[in-house]
Coordinates of C-alpha atoms in Angstrom, one line a residue:
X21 CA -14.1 184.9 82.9
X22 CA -12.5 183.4 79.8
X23 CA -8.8 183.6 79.7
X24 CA -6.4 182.5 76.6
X25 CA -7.1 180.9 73.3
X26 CA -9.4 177.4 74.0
X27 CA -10.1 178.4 78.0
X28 CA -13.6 177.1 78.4
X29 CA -16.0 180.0 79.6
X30 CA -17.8 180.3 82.8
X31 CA -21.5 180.9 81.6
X32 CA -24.3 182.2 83.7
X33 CA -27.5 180.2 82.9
X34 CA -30.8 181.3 83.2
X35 CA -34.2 179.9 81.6
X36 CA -37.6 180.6 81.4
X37 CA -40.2 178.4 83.1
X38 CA -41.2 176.0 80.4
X39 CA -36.7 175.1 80.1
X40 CA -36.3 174.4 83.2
X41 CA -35.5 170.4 82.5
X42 CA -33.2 171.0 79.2
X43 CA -31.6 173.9 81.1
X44 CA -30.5 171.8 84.1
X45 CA -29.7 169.1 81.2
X46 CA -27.0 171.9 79.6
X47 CA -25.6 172.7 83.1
X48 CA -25.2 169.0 83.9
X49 CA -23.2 168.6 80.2
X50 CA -20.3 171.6 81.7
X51 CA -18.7 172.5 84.9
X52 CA -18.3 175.3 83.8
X53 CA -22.2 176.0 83.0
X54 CA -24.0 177.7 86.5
X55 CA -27.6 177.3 86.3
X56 CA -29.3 181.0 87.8
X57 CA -32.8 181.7 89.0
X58 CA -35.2 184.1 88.1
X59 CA -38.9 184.7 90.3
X60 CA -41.4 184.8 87.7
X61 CA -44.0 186.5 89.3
X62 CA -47.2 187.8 87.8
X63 CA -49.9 191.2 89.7
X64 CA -52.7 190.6 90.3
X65 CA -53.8 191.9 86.9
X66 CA -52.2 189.6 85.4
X67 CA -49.0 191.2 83.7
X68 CA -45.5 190.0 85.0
X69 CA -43.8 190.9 88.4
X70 CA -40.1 189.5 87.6
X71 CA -37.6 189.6 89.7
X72 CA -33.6 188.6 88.7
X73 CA -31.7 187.7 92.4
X74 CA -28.3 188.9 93.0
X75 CA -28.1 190.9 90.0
X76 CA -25.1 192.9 91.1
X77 CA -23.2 189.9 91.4
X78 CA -23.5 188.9 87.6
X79 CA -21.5 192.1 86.8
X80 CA -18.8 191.2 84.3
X81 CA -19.7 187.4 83.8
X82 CA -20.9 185.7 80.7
X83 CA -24.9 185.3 80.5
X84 CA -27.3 183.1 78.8
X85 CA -30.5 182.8 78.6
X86 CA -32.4 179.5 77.1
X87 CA -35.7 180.8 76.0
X88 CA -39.0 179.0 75.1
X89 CA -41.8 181.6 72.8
X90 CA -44.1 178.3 72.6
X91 CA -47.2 181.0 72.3
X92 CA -47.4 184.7 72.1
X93 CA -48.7 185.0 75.9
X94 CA -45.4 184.2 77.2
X95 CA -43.2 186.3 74.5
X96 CA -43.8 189.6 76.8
X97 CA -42.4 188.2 80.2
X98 CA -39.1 186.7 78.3
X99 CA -38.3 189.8 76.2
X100 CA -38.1 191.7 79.5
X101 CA -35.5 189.6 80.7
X102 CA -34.0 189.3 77.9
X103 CA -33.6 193.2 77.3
X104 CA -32.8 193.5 81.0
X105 CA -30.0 191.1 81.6
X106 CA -27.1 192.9 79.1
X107 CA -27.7 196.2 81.0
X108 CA -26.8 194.5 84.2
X109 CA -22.9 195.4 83.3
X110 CA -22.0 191.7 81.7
X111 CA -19.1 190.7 79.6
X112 CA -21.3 189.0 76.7
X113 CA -24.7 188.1 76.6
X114 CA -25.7 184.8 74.7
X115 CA -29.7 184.6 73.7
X116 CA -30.6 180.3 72.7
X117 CA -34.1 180.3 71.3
X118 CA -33.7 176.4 69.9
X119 CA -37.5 177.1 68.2
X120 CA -38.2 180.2 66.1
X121 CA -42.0 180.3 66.0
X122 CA -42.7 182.4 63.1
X123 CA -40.5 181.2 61.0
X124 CA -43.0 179.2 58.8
X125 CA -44.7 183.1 58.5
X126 CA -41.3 184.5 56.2
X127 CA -43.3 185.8 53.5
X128 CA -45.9 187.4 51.6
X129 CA -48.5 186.1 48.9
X130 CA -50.5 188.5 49.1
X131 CA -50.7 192.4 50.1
X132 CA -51.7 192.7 53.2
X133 CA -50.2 189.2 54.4
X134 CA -48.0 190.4 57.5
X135 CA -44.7 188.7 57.7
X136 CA -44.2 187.5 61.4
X137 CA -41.0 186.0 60.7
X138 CA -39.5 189.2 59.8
X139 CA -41.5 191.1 63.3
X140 CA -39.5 188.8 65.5
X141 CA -36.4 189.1 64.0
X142 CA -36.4 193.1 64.4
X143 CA -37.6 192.5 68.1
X144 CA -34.7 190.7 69.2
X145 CA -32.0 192.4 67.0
X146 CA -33.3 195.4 69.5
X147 CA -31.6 193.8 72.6
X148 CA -29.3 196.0 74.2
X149 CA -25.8 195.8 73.8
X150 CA -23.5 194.1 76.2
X151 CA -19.9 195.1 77.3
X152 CA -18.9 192.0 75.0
X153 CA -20.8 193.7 71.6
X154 CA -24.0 192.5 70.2
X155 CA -26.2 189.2 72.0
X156 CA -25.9 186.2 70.3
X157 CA -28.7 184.5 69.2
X158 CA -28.5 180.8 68.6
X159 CA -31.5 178.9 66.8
X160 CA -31.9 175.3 65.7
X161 CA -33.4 174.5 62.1
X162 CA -34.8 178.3 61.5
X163 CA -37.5 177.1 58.6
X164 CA -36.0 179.3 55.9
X165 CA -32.0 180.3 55.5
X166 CA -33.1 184.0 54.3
X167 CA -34.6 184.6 57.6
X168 CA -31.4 185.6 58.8
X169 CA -31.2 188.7 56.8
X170 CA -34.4 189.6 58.4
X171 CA -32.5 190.4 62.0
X172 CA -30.4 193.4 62.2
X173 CA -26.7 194.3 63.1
X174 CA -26.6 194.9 66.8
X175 CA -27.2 191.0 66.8
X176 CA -25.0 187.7 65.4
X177 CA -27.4 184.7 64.5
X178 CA -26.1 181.2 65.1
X179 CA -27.8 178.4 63.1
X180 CA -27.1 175.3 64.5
X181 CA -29.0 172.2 63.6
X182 CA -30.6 169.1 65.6
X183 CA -29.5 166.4 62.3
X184 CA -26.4 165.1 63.5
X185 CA -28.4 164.0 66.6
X186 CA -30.5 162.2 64.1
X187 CA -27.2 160.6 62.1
X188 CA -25.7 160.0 65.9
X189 CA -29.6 157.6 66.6
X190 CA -29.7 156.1 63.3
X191 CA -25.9 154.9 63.2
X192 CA -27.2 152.8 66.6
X193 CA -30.0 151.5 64.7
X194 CA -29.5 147.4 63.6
X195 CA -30.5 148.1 60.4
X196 CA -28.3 151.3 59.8
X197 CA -27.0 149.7 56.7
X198 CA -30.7 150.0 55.3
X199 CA -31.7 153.5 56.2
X200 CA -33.2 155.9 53.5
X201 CA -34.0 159.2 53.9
X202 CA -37.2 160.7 52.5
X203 CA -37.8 164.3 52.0
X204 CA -41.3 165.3 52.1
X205 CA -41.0 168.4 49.9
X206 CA -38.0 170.4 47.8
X207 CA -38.0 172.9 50.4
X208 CA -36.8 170.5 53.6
X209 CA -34.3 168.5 50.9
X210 CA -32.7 172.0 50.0
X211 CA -32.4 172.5 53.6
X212 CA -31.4 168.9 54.6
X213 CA -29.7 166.9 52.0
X214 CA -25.8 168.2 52.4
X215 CA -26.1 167.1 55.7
X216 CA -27.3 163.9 54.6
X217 CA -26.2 163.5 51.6
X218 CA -24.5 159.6 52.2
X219 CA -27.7 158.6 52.7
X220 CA -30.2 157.5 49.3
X221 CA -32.8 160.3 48.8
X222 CA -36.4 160.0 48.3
X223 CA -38.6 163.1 47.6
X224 CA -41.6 163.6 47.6
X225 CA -43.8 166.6 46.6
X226 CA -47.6 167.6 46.6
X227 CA -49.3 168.0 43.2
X228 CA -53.1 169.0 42.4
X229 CA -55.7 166.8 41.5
X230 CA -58.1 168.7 40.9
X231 CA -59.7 170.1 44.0
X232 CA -56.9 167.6 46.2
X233 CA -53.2 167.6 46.9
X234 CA -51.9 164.6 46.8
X235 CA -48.1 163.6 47.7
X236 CA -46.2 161.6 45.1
X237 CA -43.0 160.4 45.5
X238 CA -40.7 162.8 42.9
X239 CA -37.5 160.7 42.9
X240 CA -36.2 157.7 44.5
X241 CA -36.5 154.5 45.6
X242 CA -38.4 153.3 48.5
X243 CA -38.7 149.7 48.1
X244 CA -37.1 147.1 50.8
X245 CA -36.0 150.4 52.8
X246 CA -36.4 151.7 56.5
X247 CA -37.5 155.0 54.9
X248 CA -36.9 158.1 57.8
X249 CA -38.8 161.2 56.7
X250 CA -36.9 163.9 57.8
X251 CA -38.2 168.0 58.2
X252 CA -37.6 170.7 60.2
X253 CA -41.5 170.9 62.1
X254 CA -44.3 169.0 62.2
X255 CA -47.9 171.0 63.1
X256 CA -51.2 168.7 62.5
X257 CA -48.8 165.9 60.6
X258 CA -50.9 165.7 57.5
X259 CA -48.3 166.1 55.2
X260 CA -46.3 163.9 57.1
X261 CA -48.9 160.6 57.0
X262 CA -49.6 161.3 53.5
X263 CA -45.7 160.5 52.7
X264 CA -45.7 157.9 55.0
X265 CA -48.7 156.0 53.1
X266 CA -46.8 157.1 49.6
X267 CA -43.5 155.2 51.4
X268 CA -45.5 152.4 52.1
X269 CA -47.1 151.9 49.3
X270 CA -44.2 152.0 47.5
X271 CA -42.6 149.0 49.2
X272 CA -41.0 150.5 52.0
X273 CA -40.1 147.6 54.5
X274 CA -40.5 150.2 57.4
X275 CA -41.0 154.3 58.2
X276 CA -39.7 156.6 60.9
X277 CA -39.9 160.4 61.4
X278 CA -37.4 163.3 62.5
X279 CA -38.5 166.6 62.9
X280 CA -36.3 169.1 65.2
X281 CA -39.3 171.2 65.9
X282 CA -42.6 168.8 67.2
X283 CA -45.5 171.1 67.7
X284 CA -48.3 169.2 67.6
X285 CA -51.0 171.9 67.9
X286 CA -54.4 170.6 69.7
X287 CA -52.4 167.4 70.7
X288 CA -52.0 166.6 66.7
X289 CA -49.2 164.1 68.2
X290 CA -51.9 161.6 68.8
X291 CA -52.5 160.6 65.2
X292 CA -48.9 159.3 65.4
X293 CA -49.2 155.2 66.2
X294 CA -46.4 152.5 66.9
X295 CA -45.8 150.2 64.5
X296 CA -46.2 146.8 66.4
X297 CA -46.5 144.7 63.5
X298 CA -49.4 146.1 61.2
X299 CA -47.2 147.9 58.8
X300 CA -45.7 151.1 57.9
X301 CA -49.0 152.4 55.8
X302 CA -50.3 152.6 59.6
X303 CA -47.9 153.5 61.9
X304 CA -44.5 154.2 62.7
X305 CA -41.7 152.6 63.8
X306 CA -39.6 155.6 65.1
X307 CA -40.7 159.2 65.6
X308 CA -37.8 161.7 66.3
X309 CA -38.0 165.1 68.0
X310 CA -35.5 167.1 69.8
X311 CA -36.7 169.1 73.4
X312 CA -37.1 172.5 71.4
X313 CA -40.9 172.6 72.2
X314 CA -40.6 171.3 76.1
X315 CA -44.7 171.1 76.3
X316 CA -45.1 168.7 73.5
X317 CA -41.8 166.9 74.9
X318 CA -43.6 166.7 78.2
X319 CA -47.0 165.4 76.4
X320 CA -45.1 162.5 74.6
X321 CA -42.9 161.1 77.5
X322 CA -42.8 157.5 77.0
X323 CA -45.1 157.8 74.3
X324 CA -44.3 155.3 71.8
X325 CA -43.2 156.1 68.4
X326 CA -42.0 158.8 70.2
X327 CA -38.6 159.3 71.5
X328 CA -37.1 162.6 72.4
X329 CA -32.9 163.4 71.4
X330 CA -31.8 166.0 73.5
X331 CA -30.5 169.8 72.3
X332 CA -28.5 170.0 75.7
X333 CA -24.8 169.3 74.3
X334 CA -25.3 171.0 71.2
X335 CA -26.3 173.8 73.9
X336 CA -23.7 173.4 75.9
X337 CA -21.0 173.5 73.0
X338 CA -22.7 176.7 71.0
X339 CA -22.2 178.5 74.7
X340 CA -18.8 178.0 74.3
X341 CA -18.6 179.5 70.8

């Protein structure tokens, strides 16, 4: 139990399946972080038998849960635990979802076009409240800033954000002196460039030629650069190797890529080469992700360009919030 004014909290830790290895990263980061069990259990039809040991015993103790919604099969299981665990008589309960899956789905263009985004969001804001007041949520790089007017009261978002890992790996880079950073849209340079704004900019955008889109660079300069692309997710990486030939093209001496979210749906990852000397218009020489999406961390491991910065302090600190 917290005491006075900067007293570190003792936190409860539990995790689903899939955050096993981040969570015991985040416990290893704070003494005062006590990684929990739950049995995740399934009948034999097939829907979840879950069991949370020693239940009694979290009674008036801090609680967090680390949760991964990598696909909508494994939403169900989590939510129950998640609703359960705040009616179990705890101080405050503390929800860190480092991936918001729908949050590319935040709008409608058409009528009938259903807003995912917006479904979540009133799913979780249902979570019971705890002895301490409303969960806390904490997400990493949620796609669009207005989705946080999409959850309701009886829960308090906390956006946190996986770039000053990315500032933290370049500064150890030995050309850190040449680093530009290239956006590959408006929307991820709205969302990026205060946070890198010592940096030069390059961004690019998409225009229409006549049944193509093709990416141009808008503004900037490329030439003689290591050029990082920077974005909040990558899915198939299209837009992402159509920038990086752009870059290329334009003189760029060498390209990386940082996203805090790395999907990679139908193994999409595999498009992604090392540079080993043929040039940055085919490969690249860094490729950035945090452990938000532990499959596709598990599916690159020692995977060159690939190289993984861990969430688990950032974790550890927003528990502590």
């Amino acid at each position: 139990m917290s005491g006075g004014a900067g007293d570190q909290k003792s936190i409860l830790l539990y995790h689903c399946e899939e955050m096993t290895d981040l969570a015991r990263q985040v416990a290893a980061r704070n003494d005062d972080i006590q990684l929990c069990s739950i049995s995740w259990r399934k009948f034999p039809d097939g829907f979840p038998d879950l069991f949370i040991p020693n239940a009694q015993n979290i009674r008036g103790r801090h609680v967090a849960f680390l949760a991964s919604f990598s696909s909508p099969g494994v939403i169900f299981e989590q939510l129950s635990i998640i609703y359960n665990l705040p009616k179990l008589f705890i101080a405050s309960f503390t929800l860190i979802l480092p991936f918001f899956p729908t949050g590319t789905s935040e709008r409608m263009e058409d009528e009938g076009d259903v807003a995912t985004a917006f479904t979540l969001a009133r799913s979780l804001s249902h979570i019971p409240i705890s002895r301490g007041g409303p969960t806390s949520l904490v997400i990493f790089d949620i796609h669009a800033l207005q989705e946080r007017f999409y959850f309701g009261d009886a829960i308090l978002p906390c956006f946190e954000s996986g770039i000053p890992l990315l500032k933290t790996r370049l500064q150890e880079l030995p050309d850190s002196d040449n680093i530009a950073i290239a956006f590959p849209d408006d929307g991820a340079w709205k969302r990026f460039y205060k946070q890198l704004q010592h940096f030069p900019m390059i961004i690019c955008n998409k225009v229409r030629e006549g049944d193509q889109r093709i990416v141009r660079i808008k503004e900037g300069d490329a030439r003689g650069r290591h050029v990082v692309i920077v974005d909040d997710l990558v899915q198939s990486g299209g837009t992402l190797i159509e920038c990086q030939k752009v870059l290329a093209a334009h003189g760029a001496a060498k390209v990386s890529a940082y996203v805090t979210h790395g999907i990679f749906p139908n193994k999409s990852w595999e498009k992604f080469k090392h540079d080993n000397g043929e040039g940055p218009e085919h490969a690249l020489s860094h490729f950035w992700i945090t452990d938000s999406c532990p499959l596709t961390v598990e599916a690159v491991k020692d995977r060159r360009p690939f190289e993984v910065l861990s969430l688990a302090d950032s974790i550890a600190s927003a528990l502590q919030i």
